[in-house]
mmCIF file of C-alpha atoms in Angstrom:
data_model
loop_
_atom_site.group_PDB
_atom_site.id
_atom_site.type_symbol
_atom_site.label_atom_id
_atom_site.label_comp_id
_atom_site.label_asym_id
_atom_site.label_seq_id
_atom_site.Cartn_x
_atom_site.Cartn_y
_atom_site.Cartn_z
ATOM 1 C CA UNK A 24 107.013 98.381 130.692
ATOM 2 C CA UNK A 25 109.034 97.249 127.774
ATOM 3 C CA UNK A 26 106.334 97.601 125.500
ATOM 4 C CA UNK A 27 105.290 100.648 126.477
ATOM 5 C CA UNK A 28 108.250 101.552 125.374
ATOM 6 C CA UNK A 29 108.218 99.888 122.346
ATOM 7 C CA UNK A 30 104.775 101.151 121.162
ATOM 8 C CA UNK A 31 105.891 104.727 121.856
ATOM 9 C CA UNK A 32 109.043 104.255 119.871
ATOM 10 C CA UNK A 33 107.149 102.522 117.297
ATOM 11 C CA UNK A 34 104.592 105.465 117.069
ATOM 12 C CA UNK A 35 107.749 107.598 116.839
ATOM 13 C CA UNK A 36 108.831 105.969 113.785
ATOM 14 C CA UNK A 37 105.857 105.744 111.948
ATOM 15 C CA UNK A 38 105.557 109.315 112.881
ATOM 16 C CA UNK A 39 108.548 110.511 110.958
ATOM 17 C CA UNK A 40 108.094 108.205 107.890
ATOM 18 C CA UNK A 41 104.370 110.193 107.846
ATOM 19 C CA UNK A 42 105.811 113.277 108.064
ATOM 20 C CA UNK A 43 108.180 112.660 105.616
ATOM 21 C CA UNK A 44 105.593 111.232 103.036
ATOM 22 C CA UNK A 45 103.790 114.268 103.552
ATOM 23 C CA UNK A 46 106.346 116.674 103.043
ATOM 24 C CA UNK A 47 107.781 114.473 99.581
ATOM 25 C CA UNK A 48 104.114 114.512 98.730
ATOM 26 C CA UNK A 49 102.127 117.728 99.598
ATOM 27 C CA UNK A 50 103.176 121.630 100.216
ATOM 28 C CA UNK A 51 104.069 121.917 103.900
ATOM 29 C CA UNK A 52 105.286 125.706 104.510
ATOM 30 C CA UNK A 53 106.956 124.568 107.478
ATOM 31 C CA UNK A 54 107.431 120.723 108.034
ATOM 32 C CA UNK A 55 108.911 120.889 111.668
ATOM 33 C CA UNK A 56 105.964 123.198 112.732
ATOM 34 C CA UNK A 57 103.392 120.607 111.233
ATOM 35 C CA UNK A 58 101.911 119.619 114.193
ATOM 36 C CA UNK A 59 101.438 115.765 114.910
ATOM 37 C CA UNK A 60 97.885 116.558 116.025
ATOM 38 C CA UNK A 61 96.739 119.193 113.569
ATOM 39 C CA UNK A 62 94.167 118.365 111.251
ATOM 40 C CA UNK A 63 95.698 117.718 107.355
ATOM 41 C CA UNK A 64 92.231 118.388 105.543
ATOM 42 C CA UNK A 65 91.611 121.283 108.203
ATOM 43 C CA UNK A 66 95.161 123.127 107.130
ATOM 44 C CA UNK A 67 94.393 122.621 103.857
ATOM 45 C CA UNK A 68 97.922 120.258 103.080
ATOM 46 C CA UNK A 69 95.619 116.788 102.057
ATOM 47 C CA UNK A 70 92.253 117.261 100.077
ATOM 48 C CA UNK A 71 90.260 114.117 99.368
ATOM 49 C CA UNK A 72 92.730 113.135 96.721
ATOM 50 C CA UNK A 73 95.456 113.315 98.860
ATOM 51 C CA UNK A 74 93.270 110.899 101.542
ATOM 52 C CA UNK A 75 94.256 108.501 98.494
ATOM 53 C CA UNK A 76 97.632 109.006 98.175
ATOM 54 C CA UNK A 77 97.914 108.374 102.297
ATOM 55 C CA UNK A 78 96.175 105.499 102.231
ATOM 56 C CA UNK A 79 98.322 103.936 99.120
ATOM 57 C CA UNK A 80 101.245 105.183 101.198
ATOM 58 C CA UNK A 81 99.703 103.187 104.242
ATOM 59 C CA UNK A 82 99.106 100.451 102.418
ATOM 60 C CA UNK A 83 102.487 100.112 100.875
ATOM 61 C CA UNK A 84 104.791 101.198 103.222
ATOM 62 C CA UNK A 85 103.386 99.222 106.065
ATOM 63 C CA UNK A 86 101.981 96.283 104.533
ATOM 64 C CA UNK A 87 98.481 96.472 105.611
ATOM 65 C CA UNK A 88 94.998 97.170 104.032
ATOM 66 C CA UNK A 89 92.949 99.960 104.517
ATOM 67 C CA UNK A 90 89.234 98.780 104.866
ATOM 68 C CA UNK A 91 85.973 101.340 103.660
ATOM 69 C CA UNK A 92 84.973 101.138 107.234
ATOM 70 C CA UNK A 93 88.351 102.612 108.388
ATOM 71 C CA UNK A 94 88.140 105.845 106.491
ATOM 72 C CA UNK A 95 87.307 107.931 109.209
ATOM 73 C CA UNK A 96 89.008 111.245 110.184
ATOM 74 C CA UNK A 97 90.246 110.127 113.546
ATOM 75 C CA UNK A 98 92.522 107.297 111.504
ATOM 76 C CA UNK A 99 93.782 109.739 108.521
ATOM 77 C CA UNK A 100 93.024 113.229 109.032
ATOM 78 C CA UNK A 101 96.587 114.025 111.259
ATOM 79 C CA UNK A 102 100.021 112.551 111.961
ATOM 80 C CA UNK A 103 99.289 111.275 115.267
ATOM 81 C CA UNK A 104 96.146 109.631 114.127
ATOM 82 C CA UNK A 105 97.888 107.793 111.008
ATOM 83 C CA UNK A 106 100.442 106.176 113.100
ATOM 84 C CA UNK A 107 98.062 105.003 116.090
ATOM 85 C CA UNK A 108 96.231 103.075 113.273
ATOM 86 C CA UNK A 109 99.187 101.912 111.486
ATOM 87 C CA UNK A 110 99.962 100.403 115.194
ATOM 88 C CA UNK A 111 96.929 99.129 116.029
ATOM 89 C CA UNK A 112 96.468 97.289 112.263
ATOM 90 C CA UNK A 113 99.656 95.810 112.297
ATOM 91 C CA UNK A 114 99.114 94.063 115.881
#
């Protein structure tokens, strides 16, 4: 139970170091409104330069790499999905 706990805090953390990134980083109208689910390249707030710019933030924030293989939209195209993969690469 403990680590359920810990993985959702965990998520909750990465989840407001994201959001901060992205609002140091990008035009957000509204930060608090962003979503964690809503699709970045969708509202228009990360183009495919941007995907860049996440995944240096990724890699240096959190320590990990980001392989080709794991650019897919489900791992960097929201908040929600960016942390789950930060958690799951750094287990």
């Amino acid at each position: 139970m403990d680590s359920m706990i810990s993985a959702a805090e965990s998520d909750d953390i990465h989840i407001n170091q994201i959001r901060s990134f992205l609002a140091s980083n990008f035009y957000i109208a509204d930060v608090k409104a962003l979503s964690v689910t809503a699709s970045l390249l969708d509202q228009g707030i990360v183009d495919s330069t941007g995907v860049l710019e996440v995944i240096g933030f990724i890699e240096e924030t959190f320590g990990i790499t980001v392989e080709d293989s794991e650019l897919l939209p489900e791992n960097l195209d929201s908040i929600q999905g960016i942390a789950r993969f930060i958690v799951r690469k750094k287990k």
